[in-house]
Structure formats: C-alpha cells, structure tokens
XYZ file of C-alpha atoms in Angstrom:
524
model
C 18.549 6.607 33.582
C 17.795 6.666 29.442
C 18.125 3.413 27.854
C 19.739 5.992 25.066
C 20.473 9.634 24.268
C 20.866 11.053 20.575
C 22.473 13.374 20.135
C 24.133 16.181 17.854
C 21.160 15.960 15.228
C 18.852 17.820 13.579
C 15.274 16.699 14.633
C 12.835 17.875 12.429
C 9.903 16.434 14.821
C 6.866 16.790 12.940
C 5.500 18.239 16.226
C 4.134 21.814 15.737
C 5.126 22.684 19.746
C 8.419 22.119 18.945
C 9.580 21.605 15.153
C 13.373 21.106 15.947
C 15.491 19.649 18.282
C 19.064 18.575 18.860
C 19.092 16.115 21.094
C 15.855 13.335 21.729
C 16.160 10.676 24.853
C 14.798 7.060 24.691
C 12.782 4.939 27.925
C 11.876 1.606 27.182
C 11.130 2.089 23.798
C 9.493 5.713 24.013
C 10.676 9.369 23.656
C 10.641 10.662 27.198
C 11.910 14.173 25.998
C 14.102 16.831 24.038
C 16.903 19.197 24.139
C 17.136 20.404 27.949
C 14.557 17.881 29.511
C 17.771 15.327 28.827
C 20.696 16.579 27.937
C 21.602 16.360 31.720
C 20.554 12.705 32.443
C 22.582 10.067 32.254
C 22.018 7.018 29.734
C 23.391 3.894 28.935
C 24.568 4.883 25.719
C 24.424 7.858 23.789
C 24.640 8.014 20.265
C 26.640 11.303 18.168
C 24.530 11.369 15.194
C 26.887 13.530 13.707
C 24.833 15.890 12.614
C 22.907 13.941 10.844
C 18.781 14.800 10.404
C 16.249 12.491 11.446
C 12.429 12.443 11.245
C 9.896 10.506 12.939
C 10.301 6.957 10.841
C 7.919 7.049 7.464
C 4.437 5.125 7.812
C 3.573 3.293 4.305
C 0.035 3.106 4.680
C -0.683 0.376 1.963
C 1.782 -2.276 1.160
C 1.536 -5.873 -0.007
C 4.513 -7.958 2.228
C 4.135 -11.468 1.423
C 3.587 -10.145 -2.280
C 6.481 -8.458 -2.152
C 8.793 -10.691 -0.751
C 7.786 -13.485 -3.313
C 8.561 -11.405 -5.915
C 11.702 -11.106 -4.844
C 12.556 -14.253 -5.217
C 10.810 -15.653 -8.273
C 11.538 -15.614 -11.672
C 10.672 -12.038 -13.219
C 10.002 -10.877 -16.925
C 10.393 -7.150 -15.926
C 12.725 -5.786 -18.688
C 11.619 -7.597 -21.344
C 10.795 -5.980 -24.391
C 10.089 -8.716 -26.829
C 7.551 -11.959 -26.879
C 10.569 -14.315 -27.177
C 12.386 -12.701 -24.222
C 9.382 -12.940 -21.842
C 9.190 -16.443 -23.128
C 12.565 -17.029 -22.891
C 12.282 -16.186 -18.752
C 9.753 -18.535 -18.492
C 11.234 -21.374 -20.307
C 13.951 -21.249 -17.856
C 11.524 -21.230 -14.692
C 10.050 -24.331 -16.352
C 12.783 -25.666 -16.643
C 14.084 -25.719 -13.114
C 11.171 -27.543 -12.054
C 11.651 -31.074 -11.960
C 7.967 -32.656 -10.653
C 5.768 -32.342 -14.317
C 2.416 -31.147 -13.846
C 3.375 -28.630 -11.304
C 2.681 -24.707 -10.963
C 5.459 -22.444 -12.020
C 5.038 -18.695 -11.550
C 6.335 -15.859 -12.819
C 6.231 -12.206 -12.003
C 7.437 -8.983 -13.609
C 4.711 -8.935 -16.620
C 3.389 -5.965 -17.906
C 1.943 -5.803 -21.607
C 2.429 -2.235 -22.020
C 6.476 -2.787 -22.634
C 5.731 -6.055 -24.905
C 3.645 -4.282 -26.997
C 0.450 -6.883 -26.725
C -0.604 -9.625 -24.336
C 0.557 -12.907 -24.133
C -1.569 -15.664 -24.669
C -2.192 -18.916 -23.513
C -1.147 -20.336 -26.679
C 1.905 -18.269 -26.165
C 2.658 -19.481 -22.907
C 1.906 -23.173 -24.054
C 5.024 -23.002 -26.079
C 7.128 -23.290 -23.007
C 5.398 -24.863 -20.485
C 6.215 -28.665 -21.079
C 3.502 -30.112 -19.222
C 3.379 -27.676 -16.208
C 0.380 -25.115 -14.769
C 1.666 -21.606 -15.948
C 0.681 -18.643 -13.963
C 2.219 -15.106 -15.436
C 0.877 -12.093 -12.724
C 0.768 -8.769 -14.397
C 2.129 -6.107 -12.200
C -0.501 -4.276 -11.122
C -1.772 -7.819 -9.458
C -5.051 -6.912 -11.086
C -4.438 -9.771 -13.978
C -2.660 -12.823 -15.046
C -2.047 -14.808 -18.118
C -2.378 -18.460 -18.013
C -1.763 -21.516 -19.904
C -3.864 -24.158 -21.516
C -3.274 -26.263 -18.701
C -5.112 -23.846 -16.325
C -7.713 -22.753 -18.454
C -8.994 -26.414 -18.946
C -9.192 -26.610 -14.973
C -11.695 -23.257 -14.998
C -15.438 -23.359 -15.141
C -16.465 -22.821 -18.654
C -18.064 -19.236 -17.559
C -15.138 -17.538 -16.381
C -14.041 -14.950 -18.392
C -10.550 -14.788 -20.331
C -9.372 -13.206 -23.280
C -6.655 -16.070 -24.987
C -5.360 -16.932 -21.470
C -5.425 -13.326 -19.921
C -7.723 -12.997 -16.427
C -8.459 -10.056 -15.262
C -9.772 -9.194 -11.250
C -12.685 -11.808 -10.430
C -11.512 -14.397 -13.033
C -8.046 -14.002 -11.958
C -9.036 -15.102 -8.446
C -10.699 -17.862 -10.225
C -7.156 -19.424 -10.820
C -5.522 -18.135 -7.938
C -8.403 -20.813 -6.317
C -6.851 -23.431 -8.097
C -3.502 -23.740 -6.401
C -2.987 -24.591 -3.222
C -2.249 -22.316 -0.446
C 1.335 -21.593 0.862
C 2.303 -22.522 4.020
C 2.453 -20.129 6.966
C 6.492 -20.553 7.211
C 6.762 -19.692 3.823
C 4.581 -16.499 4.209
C 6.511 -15.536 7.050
C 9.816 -15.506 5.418
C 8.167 -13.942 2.664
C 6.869 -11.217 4.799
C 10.250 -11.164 6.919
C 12.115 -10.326 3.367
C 9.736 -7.231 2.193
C 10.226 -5.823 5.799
C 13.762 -5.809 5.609
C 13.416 -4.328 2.700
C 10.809 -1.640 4.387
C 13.280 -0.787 7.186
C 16.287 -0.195 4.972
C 14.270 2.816 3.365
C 13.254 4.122 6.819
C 9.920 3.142 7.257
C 8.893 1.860 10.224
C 5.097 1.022 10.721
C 3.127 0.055 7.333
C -0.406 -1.477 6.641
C -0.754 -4.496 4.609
C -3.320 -3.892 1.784
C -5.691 -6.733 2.229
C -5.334 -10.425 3.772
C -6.809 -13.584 3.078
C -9.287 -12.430 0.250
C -9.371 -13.871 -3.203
C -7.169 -11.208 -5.088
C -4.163 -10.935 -2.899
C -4.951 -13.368 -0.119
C -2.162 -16.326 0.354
C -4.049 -18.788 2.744
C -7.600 -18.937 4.694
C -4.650 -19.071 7.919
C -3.157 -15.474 6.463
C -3.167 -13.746 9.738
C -1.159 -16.726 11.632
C 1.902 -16.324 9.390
C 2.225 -12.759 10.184
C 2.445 -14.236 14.143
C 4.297 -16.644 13.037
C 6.748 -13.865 11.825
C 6.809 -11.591 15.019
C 7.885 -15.353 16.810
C 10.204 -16.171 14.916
C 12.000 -12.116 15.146
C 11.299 -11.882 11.361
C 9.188 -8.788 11.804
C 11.653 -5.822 12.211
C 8.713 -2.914 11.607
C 4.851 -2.333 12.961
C 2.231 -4.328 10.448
C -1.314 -3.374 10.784
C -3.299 -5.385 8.427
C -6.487 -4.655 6.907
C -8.958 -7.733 6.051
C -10.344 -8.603 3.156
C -14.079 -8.228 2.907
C -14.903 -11.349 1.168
C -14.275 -12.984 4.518
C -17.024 -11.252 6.489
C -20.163 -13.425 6.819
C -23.591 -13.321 8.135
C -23.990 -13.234 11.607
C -26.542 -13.998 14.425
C -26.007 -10.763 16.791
C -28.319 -9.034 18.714
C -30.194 -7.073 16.602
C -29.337 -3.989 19.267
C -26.106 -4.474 17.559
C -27.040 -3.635 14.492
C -24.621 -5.868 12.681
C -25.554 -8.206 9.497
C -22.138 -9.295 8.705
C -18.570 -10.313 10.226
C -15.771 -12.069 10.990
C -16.294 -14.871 13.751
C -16.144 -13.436 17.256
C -16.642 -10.328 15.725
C -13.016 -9.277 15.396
C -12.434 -5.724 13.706
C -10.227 -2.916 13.433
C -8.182 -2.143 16.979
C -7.398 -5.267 17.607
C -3.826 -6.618 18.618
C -1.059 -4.580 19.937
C 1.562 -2.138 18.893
C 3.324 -4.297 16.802
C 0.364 -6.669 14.812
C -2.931 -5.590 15.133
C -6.143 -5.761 12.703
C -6.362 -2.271 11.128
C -9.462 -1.271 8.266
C -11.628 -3.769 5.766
C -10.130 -3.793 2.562
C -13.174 -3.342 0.120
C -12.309 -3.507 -3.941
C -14.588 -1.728 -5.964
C -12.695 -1.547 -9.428
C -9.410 -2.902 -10.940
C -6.204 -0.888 -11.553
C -4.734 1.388 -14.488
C -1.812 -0.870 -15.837
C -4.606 -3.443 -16.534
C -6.962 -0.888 -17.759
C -9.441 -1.855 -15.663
C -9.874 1.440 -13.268
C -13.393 2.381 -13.944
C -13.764 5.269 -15.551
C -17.162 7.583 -15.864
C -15.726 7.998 -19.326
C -13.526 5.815 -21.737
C -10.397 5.500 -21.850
C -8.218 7.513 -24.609
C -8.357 5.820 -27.726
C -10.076 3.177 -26.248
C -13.464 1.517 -26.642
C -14.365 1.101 -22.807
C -13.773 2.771 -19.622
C -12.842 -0.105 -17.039
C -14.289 -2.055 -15.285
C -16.283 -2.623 -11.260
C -15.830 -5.698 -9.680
C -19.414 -6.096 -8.534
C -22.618 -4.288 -9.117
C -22.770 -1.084 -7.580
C -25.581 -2.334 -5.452
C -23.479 -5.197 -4.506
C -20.407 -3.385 -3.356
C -22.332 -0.838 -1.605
C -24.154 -3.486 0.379
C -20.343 -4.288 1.205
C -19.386 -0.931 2.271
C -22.317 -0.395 4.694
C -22.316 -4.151 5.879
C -17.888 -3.079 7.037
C -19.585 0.386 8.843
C -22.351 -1.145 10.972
C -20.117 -3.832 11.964
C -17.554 -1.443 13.219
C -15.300 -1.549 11.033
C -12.562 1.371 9.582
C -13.292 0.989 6.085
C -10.509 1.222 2.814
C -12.698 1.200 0.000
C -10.160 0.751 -3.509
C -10.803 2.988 -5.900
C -9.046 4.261 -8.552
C -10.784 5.418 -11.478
C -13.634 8.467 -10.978
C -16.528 6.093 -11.702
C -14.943 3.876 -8.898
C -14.977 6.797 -6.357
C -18.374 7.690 -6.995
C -19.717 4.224 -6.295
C -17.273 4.666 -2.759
C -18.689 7.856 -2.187
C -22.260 6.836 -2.432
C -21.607 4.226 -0.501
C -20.055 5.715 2.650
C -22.205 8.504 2.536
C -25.289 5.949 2.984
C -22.971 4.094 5.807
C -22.908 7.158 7.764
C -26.455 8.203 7.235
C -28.014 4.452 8.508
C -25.035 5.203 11.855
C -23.143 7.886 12.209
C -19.551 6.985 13.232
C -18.174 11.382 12.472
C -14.455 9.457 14.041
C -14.697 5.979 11.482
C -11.450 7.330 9.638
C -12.820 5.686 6.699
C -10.262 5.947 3.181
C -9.958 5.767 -0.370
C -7.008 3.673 -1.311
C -5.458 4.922 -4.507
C -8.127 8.150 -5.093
C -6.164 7.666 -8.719
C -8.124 9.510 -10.825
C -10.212 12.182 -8.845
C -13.209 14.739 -10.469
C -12.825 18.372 -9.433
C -16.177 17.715 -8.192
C -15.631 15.153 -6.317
C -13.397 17.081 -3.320
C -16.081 18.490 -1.860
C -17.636 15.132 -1.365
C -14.346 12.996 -0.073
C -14.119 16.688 2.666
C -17.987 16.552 3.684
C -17.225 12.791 4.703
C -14.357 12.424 6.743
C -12.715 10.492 4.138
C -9.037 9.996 3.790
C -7.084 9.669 0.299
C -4.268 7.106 -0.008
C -2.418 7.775 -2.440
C 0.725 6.433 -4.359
C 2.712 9.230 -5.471
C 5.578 6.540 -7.287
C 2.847 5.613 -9.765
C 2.950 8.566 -11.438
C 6.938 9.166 -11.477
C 7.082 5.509 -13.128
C 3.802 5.230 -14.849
C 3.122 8.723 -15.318
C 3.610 9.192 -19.239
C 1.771 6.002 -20.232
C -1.019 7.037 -17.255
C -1.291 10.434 -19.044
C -1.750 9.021 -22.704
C -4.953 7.061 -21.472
C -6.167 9.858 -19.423
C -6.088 12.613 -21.759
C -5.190 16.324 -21.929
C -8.276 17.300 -19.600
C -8.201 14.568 -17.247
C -4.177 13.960 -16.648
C -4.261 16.496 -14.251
C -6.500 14.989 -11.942
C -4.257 12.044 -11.141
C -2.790 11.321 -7.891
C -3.867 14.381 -6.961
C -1.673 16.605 -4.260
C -2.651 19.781 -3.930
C -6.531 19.593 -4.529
C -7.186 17.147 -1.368
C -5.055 19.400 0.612
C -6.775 22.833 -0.482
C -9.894 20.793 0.460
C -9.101 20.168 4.017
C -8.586 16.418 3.000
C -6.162 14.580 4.637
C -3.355 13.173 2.188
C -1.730 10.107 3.234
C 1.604 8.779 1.158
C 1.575 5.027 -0.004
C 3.453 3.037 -2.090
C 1.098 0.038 -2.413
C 4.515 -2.053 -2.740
C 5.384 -4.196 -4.772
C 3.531 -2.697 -7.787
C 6.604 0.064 -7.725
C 8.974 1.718 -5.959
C 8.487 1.575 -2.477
C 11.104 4.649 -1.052
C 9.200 7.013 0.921
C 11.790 9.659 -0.309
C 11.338 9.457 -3.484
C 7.789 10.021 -3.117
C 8.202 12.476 -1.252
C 10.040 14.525 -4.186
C 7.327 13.046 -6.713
C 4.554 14.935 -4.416
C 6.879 18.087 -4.773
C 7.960 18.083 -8.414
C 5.570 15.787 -10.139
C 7.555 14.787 -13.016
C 7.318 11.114 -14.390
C 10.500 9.472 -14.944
C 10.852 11.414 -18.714
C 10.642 14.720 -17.158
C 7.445 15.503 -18.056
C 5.232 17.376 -15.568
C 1.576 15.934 -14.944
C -0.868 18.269 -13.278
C 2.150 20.763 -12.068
C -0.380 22.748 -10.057
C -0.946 19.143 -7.778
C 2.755 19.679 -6.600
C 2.514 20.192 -2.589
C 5.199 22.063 -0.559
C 8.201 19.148 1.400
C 6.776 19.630 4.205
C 3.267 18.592 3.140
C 4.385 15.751 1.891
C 6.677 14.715 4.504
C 3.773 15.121 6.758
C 1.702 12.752 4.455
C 4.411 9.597 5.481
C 4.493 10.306 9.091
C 1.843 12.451 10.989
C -1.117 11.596 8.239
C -0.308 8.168 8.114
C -0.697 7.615 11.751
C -3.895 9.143 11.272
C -4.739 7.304 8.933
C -3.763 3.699 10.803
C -4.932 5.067 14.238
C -1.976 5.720 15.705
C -1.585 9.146 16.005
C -1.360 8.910 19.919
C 1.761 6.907 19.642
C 3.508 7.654 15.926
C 3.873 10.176 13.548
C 5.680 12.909 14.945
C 8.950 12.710 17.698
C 7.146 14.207 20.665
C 7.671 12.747 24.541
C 5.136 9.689 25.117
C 5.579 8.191 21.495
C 7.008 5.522 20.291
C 10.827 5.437 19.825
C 10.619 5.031 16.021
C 12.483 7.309 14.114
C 14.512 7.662 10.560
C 18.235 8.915 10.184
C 19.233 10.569 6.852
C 22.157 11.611 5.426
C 20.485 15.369 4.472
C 17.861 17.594 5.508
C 14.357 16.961 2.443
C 13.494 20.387 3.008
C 17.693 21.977 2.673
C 18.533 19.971 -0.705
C 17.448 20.460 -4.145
C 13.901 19.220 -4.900
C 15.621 17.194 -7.444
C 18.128 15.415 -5.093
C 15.342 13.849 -2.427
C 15.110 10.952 -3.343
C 18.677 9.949 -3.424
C 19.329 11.146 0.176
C 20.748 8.158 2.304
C 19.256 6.566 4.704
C 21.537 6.154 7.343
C 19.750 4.635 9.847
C 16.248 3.190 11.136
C 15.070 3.284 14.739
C 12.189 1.012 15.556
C 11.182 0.975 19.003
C 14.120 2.791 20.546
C 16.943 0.433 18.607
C 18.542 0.395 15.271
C 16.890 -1.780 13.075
C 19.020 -4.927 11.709
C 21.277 -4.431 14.790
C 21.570 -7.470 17.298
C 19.703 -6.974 20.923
C-alpha cells in the first residue's frame, strides 16, 4: 500500500525518460512510481492536486541560514537613504539595550543607497557607551565604532571605522560566540523561510570560519536543530577552510592538512551531512572588493584577494589531497584565475576526474576563461538575483565591455559547464522562481537588460535549481528530478514556468512543499 498518491497534476519530472506525468506515488518517503505503475494501488491517502504543476523541490546550492535568520530579527537600516536615518535605526537599537558596554548589531547597511560610508565617528554619535557593529550586506564588511576599534590590534586595517574581509573577522573575534540554541532557532527561522518558496535541500555557504562562522561548536547547532524538529529541509554544509590543520597521516595518504579524524565531504546522512570546503579567495561586489584583473570603472583599484595567491593556492590543493569537494569563492576575473590555477595544480599533484569541485559566485567571468572552468570539471554557482537587484549599479562598475560577462548564463552552458542556481541568501532575494525568470530575461529591477545574449531557455534554468544542483551537492542519485527510487521531495505551484509569460515567473504561487513524502509545515 502507498503511504500517498498525487494525483490530477502536471509533473514536469525533470527526468528525460519520462518528462511528464499525472499522477506520482509515495513509499516511506520515496517515489516508487508514475502514471500506470500506481494509479491502481491503493494508498492511505491520496491527494487531488487539482491540476496543479509540480517539479522536483528547488535545491539552493549556497545559502547562509543562521545569517539569515538573524537578520530577520535584528534591527535593519535597509531603506535608508540618508546618514541621519541610518543613524536614527541605530539609536533606537541602542536604545533598547539596557546592560552599557554591550554589543548591539545592526544589519541592512549598504553605502551605495547612503551615498558614502559611515564612520566610526558617525556611529559614535549614537552609541552611548555600547560596542557598535553595522554589517554591510554583502557580509564582506562592517562599520564599527570607537569602542571597537580601540579593542583591535593597532595593524588591522580600517578606513574611519569601515572593515573590510580579514579585518572584519578581526572584530567579529571580539564578541563572543552565540550559543548553539540560539543558532538553531536562527537556522530553524531561514528554513521556514526556504520551504515556503519550495526549496527543499540547500547547502550552507561556509561554517565555523572567521567571515561567516557563529561558534568553534557551528556544526552541533545544526544537530541541535534536526532534534529539536526545527529543520523542515535537507542542509548540507560546507566547512570553512580556516579550520583544517596540519596533520600526522600516513604519508601513503598523501594528506598535509584536515579536520580532526579526518572528517570531509560525504559525511552524515540524508538530512545533515558535511558537503564541500568553503575556500575564499576575494571579497564581494557591493563592497568593491571582487578582484578584478582590471579596475574598477571610475575607480582607482580593482579589489581586492584575501591572501596571497601562493597562500590560497596552498589552500586549494591542501582541500584536494585531503579529499575534499572543493567551493573555491570567486567573484571577480582576477579571483577566478587564482581558482583556476589552483585546481588545475590540485588535479595535476592527484587526479580526482569525479571531485565535483565549484566556483561559488563565477561573478564576473573572461570569455577566455570557459574553456578553462570546461577542461576542469568545474561547476559555476551562480546567483542569478544579484543581477535583477544589483544589476544597474553592478553594470556602472563593470563597464560597457565587461557588463556582459556577469553572472553569466548562456556562456557556461554553450561550454558544456554545468550551471547551478544559488541565491547565496540573505545577501538578496532568495525565491528560486524569480531566479529562474532572471536566468531567462536578464533584466535588473529598472528594466534594463545586462548581457541579453546570457539569457538561457526555462527549462535550462529550471534544471539549474533541481537536477544541477544535486549534482552539484552529490545527490543526484536521490534528488533532482521525480523519478522512482528518489526522494519524495517535490514543489507544488500554482502555474506551469515554462506555460506563463517570462515576465510572470516569479510571481507564480507556491502552493505547496513536499519534503520527504509530506507537506512541509503540516503536523505528522
């Protein structure tokens, strides 16, 4: 007997044996077949869908939970279009805090819409006594306060109170670490939040490492999370490389550096498990600190890496011989080329032709560069959302001849590259949809097209959140596509993507979200 039948649907199954169905029927958590192989049987319930469509359930390969969930419930400047305003925000976070002396945070900063940075002196107009700590959006930089600089080493670098990637995690040091139970709840919040727009597996970005680490005991609160039922989606999290350390193996091994016990990806289970090393190599473009083999427009300097070259290469092969699946960040072209160079040595000192190592971001990519990223195996992770939201200012600082190398669509694909959709919430919008018509139409939010011939076909891009993605994570035995054997998880929308205007994809409804063979949210 089926634990459930759906029925009266349109299931576009991502499954190139059978690309639509009408009816799908649910074991324990797994399809066990389509149309005719269950119409017949009986089931415990079965479910009219109305004629509703429904796709496997969207895989958001790079995502920042706990990130996102504390943003959601801290005191935000986003909107603000004036000094005062931003400062008026904060004043009001300072003054709900009633120990003096303490930290107060606040999110939602981004200098491009107040016209300048703010400054520590700035900031110490408010703060009465307390730590300030402002995060830009990107989470590649933060302002800070008088308070905090005077608790810095003298040679960390600042300009008037704002740090930027290495120095930021210089005063992300300084506070103390949250608590697992509040990470979990954090983490509990951004999944809701991840299930509501039909995703249902994602990979966190990067735990316990000095950018966008939380707590040396990171991994625990995600367990702590599955306990406590907070954890309504699959989480695959990729580790930080700063935590890999020398090691003692066997020198058959071949491995110089890793976590204790020598934990890597593939471990856990189908709902936690340790997925690729997260590996930084340059900053972001909000910041301005992508780096750039040429300046920015109108600019002086062209970004920034966060190491040497040699040092982050060192990195890169270190993650390979150890085993590892490797996501190497890397946004601007100078970024990529270091990442390139890098993995290409990797392979050379051990081939691994199956490591499924990727480029998170792949922001701005040389025309040159595709043939490299398809002679390696390599995977690009991209965020089309940046673009729709960012895209105009992205484009100024680019320039006529590079803007249409951002994000790019159609040039990995033409390649033989595989394309994998991201949002890297909580940076922006995190809907899989809308995405999805981004990848299509690339217009920014103005209307304005950048790099129209990057535009890739709906089904290319639907096939970038669900089939790709489990590539991309590993799990393409088990996810990505509604064929018998997988996993139960699926998506139900209110409207076929590939039936409705371009324009009108993003605002179909999702109706419902299926996570191992049960609607998400719903009571057992």
């Amino acid at each position: 007997m089926l634990c459930t039948r759906l029925t009266n649907a349109r299931f576009l199954t991502m499954d190139p044996d059978r690309p639509v169905a009408h009816e799908l029927g649910i074991w324990r958590g797994r399809i066990v077949g389509l149309d005719e192989a269950v119409a017949s049987l009986p089931a415990r319930e079965v479910i009219d869908l109305q004629g509703a469509t429904v796709l496997p359930g969207f895989i958001d390969s790079h995502v920042h939970l706990p990130w996102t969930g504390f943003k959601q419930n801290t005191a935000s400047m986003a909107g603000c279009t004036r000094i005062e305003d931003a400062l008026a925000v904060v004043a009001e976070a300072v003054a709900a805090r009633n120990a003096p002396g303490s930290w107060v945070s606040i999110v939602g900063y981004d200098q491009r819409a107040l016209g300048r940075h703010l400054t520590a002196a700035d900031l110490d107009r408010v703060s009465q006594g307390h730590k300030l700590y402002v995060l830009h959006d990107s989470g590649h930089g933060c302002v800070v306060n008088t308070a905090v600089l005077d608790l810095l080493a003298a040679d960390v670098p600042h300009e008037n109170g704002f740090l930027a990637e290495g120095a930021m995690g210089a005063a992300r040091a300084l506070r103390l670490p949250y608590s697992q139970e509040e990470l979990a709840e954090s983490i509990g919040r951004a999944a809701r939040t991840c299930v509501a727009e039909g995703i249902t597996a994602c990979a966190e970005a990067g735990i316990g490492g000095a950018l966008f680490g939380h707590t040396p005991v990171e991994l625990g609160a995600y367990q702590l999370a599955r306990e406590k039922g907070l954890l309504p989606l699959r989480v695959q999290l990729m580790v930080s490389a700063d935590l890999l350390r020398p090691v003692g193996a066997h020198e058959a091994d071949g491995i110089p550096k890793a976590l204790d016990l020598g934990l890597r990806t593939g471990f856990g289970d189908d709902w936690l498990s340790v997925g690729a090393l997260k590996i930084f190599t340059d900053g972001g473009m909000m910041a301005r600190t992508a780096a750039l083999s040429a300046p920015y427009e109108g600019m002086d300097h062209a970004g920034q890496l966060q190491d040497d070259p040699e040092v982050l290469a060192r990195s890169v092969v270190d993650g390979h011989l150890a085993g590892w699946q490797l996501a190497v960040h890397a946004i601007g072209d100078r970024a990529a080329d270091v990442a390139l160079d890098a993995l290409e040595e990797a392979q050379r000192r051990r081939p691994r032709p199956d490591a499924r190592h990727r480029i998170e971001h792949a922001g701005l990519i040389r025309p040159d560069q595709l043939p490299r990223f398809a002679r390696l195996g390599i995977s690009a992770v991209v965020q089309p959302n940046f673009l729709r939201y960012f895209g105009d200012d992205y484009a100024a600082i680019m320039g006529e001849e590079r803007a249409p190398w951002l994000y790019r669509g159609r040039g990995f694909l033409d390649h033989g590259i595989t394309l994998v959709g991201s949002s890297d919430r909580p940076v922006t919008d995190g809907s899989p949809l809308r995405a999805v018509q981004f990848m299509v139409e690339r217009a920014s939010e103005s209307g304005r097209l950048i790099g129209p011939d990057e535009g890739i076909t709906v089904d290319e891009a639907l096939y970038a959140y669900t089939v790709a993605g489990a590539r991309a994570c590993r799990w393409e035995d088990s996810a990505g596509s509604l064929t018998p054997g997988k996993r139960a998880d699926l998506v139900v929308l209110g409207d076929d993507p590939r039936r409705v205007d371009v324009s009108a994809i993003g605002d179909i409804d999702v109706v419902a979200t299926y996570v191992d063979g049960r609607e998400a949210g719903k009571p057992l």
